[in-house]
PDB file of C-alpha atoms in Angstrom:
ATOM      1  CA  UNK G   1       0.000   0.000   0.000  1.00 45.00           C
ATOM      2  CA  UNK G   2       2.826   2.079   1.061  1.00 44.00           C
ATOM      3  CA  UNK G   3       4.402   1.877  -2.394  1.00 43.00           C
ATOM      4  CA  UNK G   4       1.572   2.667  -4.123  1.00 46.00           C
ATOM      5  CA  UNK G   5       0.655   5.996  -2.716  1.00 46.00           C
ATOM      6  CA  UNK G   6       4.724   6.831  -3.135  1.00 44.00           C
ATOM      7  CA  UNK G   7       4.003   6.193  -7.026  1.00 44.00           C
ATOM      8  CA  UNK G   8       0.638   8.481  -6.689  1.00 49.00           C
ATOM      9  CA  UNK G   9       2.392  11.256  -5.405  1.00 47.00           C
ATOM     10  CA  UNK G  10       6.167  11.098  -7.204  1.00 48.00           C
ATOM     11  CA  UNK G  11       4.473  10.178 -10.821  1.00 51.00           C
ATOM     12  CA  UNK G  12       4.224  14.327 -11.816  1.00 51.00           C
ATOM     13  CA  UNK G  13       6.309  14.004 -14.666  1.00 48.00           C
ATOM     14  CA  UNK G  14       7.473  16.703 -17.478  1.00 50.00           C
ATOM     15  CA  UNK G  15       6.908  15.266 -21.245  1.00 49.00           C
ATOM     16  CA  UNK G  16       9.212  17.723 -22.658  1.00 47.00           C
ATOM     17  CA  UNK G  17       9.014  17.769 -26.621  1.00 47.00           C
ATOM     18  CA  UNK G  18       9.730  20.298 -29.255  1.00 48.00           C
ATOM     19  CA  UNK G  19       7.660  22.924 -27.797  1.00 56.00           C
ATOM     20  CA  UNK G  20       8.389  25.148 -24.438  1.00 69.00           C
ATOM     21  CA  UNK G  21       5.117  24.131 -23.078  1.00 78.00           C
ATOM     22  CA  UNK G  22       5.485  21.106 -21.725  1.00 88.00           C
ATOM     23  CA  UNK G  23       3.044  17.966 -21.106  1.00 92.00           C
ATOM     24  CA  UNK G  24       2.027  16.566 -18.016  1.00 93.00           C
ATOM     25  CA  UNK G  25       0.925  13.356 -16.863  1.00 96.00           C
ATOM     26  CA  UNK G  26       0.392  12.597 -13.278  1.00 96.00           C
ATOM     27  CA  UNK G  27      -2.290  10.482 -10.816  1.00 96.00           C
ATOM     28  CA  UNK G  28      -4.580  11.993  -8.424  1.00 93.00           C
ATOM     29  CA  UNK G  29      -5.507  10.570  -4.915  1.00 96.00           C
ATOM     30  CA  UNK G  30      -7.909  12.149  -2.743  1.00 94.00           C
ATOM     31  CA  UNK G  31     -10.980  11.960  -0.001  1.00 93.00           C
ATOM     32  CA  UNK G  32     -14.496  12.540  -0.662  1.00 87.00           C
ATOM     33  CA  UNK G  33     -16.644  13.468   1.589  1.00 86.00           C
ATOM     34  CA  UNK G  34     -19.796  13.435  -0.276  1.00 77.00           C
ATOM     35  CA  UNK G  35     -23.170  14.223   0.595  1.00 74.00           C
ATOM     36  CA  UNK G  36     -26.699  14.926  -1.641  1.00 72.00           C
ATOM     37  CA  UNK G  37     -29.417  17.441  -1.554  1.00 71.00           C
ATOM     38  CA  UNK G  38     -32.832  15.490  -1.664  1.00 70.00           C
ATOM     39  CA  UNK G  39     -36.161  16.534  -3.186  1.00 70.00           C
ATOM     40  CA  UNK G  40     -38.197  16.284  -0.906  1.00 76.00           C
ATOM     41  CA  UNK G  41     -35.977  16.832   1.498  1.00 75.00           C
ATOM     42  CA  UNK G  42     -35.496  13.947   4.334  1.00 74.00           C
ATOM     43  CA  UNK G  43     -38.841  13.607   6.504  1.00 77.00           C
ATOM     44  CA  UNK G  44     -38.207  14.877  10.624  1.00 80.00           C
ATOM     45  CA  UNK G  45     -36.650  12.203  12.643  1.00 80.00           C
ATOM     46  CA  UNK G  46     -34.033  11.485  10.013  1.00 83.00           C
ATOM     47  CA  UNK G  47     -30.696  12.465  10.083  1.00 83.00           C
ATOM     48  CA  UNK G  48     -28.132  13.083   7.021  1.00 82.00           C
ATOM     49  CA  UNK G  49     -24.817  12.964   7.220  1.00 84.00           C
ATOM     50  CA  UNK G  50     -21.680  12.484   4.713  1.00 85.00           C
ATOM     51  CA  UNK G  51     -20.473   9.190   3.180  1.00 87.00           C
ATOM     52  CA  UNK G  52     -16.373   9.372   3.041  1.00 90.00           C
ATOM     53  CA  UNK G  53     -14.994   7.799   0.124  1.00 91.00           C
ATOM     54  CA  UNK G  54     -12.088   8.083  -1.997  1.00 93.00           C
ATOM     55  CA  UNK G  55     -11.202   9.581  -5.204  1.00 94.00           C
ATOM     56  CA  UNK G  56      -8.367   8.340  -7.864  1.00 97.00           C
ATOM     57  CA  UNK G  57      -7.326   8.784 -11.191  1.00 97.00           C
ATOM     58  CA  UNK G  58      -4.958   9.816 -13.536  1.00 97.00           C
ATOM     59  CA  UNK G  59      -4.770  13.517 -15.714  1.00 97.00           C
ATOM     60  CA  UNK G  60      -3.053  15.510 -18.243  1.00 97.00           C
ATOM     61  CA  UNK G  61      -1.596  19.066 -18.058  1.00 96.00           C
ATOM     62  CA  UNK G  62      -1.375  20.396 -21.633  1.00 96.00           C
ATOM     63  CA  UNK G  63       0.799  23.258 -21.442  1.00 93.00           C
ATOM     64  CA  UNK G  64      -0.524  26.293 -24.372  1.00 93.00           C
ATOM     65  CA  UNK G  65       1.303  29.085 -23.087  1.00 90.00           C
ATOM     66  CA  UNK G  66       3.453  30.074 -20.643  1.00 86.00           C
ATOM     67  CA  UNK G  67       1.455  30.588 -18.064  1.00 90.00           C
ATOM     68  CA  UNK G  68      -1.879  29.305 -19.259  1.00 94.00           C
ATOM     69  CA  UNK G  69      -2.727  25.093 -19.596  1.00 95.00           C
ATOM     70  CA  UNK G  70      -5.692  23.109 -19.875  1.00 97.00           C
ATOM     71  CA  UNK G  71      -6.133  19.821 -17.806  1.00 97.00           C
ATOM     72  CA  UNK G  72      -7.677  16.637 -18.723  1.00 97.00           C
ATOM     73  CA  UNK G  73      -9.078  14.456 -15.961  1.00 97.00           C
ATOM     74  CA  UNK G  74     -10.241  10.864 -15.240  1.00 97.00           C
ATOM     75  CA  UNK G  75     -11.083   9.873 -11.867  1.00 96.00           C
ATOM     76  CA  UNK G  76     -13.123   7.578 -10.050  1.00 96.00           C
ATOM     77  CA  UNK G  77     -15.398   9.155  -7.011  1.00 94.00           C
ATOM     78  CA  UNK G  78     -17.175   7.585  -4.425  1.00 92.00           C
ATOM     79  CA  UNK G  79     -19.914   9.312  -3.479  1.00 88.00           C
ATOM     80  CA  UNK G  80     -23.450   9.320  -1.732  1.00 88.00           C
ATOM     81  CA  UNK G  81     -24.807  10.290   1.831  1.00 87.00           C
ATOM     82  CA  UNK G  82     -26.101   8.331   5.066  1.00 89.00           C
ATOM     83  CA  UNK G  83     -28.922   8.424   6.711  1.00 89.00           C
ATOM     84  CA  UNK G  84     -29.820   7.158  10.191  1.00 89.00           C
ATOM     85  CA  UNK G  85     -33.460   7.267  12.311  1.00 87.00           C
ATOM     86  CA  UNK G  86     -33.530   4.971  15.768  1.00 83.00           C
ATOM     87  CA  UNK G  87     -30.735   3.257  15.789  1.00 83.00           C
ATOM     88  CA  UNK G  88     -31.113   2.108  12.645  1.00 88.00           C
ATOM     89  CA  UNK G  89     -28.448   3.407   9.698  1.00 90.00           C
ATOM     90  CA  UNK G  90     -28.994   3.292   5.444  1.00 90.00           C
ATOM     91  CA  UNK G  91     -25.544   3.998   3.370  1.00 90.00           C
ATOM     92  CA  UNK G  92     -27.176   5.319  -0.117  1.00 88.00           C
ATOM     93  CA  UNK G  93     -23.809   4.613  -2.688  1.00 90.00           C
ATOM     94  CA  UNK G  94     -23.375   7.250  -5.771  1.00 88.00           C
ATOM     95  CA  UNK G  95     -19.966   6.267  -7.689  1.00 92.00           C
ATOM     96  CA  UNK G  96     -19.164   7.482 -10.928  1.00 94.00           C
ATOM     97  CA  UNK G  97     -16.757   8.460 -13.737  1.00 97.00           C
ATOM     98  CA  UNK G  98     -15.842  11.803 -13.894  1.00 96.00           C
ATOM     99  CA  UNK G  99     -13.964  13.347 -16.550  1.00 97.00           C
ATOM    100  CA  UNK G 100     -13.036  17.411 -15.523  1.00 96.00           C
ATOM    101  CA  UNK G 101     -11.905  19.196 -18.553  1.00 98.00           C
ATOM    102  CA  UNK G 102     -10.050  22.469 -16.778  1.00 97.00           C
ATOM    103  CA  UNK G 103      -8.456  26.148 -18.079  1.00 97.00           C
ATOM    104  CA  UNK G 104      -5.568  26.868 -15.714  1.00 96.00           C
ATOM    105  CA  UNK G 105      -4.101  30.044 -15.553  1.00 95.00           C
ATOM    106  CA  UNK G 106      -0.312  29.971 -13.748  1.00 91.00           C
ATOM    107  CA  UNK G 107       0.752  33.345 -12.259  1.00 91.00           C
ATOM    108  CA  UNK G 108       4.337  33.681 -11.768  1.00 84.00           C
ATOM    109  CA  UNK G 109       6.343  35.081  -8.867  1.00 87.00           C
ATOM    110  CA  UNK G 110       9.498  36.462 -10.031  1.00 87.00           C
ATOM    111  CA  UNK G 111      12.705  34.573  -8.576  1.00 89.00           C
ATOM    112  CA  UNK G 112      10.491  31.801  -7.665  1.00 86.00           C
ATOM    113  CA  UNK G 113       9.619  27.999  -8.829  1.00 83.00           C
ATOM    114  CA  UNK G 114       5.718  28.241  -6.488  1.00 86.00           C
ATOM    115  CA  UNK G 115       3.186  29.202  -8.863  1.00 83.00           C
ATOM    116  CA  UNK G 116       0.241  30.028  -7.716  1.00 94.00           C
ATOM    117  CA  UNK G 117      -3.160  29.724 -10.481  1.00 94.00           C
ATOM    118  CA  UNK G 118      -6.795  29.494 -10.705  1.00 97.00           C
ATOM    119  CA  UNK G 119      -8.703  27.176 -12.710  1.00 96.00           C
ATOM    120  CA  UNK G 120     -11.812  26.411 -13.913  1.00 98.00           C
ATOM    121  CA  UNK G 121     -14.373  24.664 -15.884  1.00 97.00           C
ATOM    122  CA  UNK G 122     -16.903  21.544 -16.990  1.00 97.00           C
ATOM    123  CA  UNK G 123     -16.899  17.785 -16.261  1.00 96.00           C
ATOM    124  CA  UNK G 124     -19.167  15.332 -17.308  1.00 97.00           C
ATOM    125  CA  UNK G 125     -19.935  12.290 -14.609  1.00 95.00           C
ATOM    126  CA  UNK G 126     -20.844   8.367 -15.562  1.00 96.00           C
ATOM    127  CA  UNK G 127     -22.546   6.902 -12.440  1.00 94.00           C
ATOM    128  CA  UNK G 128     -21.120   3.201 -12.451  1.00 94.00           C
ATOM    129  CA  UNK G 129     -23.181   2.697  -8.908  1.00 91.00           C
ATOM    130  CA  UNK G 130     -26.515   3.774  -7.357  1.00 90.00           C
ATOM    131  CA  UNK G 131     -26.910   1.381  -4.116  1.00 92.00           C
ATOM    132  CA  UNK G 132     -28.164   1.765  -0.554  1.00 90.00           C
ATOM    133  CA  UNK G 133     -27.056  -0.603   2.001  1.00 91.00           C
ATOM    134  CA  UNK G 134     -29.170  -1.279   4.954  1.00 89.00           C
ATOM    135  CA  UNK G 135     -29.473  -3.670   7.425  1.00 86.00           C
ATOM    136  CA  UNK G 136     -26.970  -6.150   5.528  1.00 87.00           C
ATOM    137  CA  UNK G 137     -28.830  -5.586   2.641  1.00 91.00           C
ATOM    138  CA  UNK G 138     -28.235  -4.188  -0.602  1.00 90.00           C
ATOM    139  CA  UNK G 139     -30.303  -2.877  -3.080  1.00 90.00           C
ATOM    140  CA  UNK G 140     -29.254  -1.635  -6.497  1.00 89.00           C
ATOM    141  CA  UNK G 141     -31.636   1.517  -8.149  1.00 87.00           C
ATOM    142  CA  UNK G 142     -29.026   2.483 -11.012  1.00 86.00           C
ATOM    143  CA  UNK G 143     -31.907   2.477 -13.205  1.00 86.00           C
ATOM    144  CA  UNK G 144     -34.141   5.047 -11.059  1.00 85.00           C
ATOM    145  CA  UNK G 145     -30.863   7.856 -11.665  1.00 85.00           C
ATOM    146  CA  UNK G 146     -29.830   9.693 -14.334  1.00 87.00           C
ATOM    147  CA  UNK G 147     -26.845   7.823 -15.493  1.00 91.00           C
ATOM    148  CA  UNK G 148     -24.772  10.984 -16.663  1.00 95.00           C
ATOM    149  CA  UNK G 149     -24.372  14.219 -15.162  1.00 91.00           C
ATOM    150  CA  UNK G 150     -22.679  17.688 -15.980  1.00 94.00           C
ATOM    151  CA  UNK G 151     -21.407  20.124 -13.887  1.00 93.00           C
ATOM    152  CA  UNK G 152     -19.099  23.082 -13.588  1.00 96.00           C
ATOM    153  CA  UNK G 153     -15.785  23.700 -11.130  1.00 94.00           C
ATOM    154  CA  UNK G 154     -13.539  26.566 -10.648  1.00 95.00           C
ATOM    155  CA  UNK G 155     -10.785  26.625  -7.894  1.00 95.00           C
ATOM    156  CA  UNK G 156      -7.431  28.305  -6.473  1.00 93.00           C
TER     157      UNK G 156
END
């Protein structure tokens, strides 16, 4: 396990090729802590709180100009949301696909390799599981959900 989060975080490398912008290619390993609006909302008596998962993938950093790239994405979320009502606890599973597609603007600090940027932009998500687990059971309503989803992100 060790080894493999040392090859998530030390796999950042520069594809240098004719051009001064280089190409990136790197992993991405995160938490999610994900959680769902509901309409209707939940009923009084209910509680809602956030499923943790994990997040991993794999992108590429497209360098177009010096201090502007755009970022290519594929990750893997787990998502969803738990609800609980005397003594008695449902885990409702949302995984999908996501694939962010990101403008990143790098500003540079004179005399200095940190470079700070923004970012933003669309992603399109493939659910690949719609579950809730509940009492040692399972029961599977991919069907009942939309099975792709858009959405927007920006960032600093």
């Amino acid at each position: 396990m060790l080894v493999a989060i040392a090859v998530f975080f030390f796999s950042n490398q520069p594809l240098l090729a004719q051009s001064a912008n280089p190409i990136y290619f790197g992993s991405r390993l995160g938490l999610n802590m994900g959680n769902a609006s509901l309409t209707p909302d939940v009923p009084s008596g209910i509680s809602k709180s956030m499923r943790t998962g994990f997040s991993a993938g794999a992108y590429a950093e497209f360098g177009v100009a010096e201090s502007f790239a755009i970022t290519v994405e594929a990750l893997y979320n787990q998502g969803g949301l738990k609800l609980s009502s005397g003594g008695q606890e449902a885990t409702v599973k949302f995984d999908e696909i996501s694939i962010p597609i990101s403008g990143k603007y790098k500003f540079a600090i004179e005399n200095s390799t940190v470079k700070p940027f923004i970012f933003a932009g669309g992603s399109v998500g493939i659910n690949v599981k719609s579950e809730v687990e509940s009492g040692g059971q399972t029961q599977d309503f991919k069907d009942s959900v939309e099975s792709v989803n858009y959405g927007i992100h920006f960032g600093a």
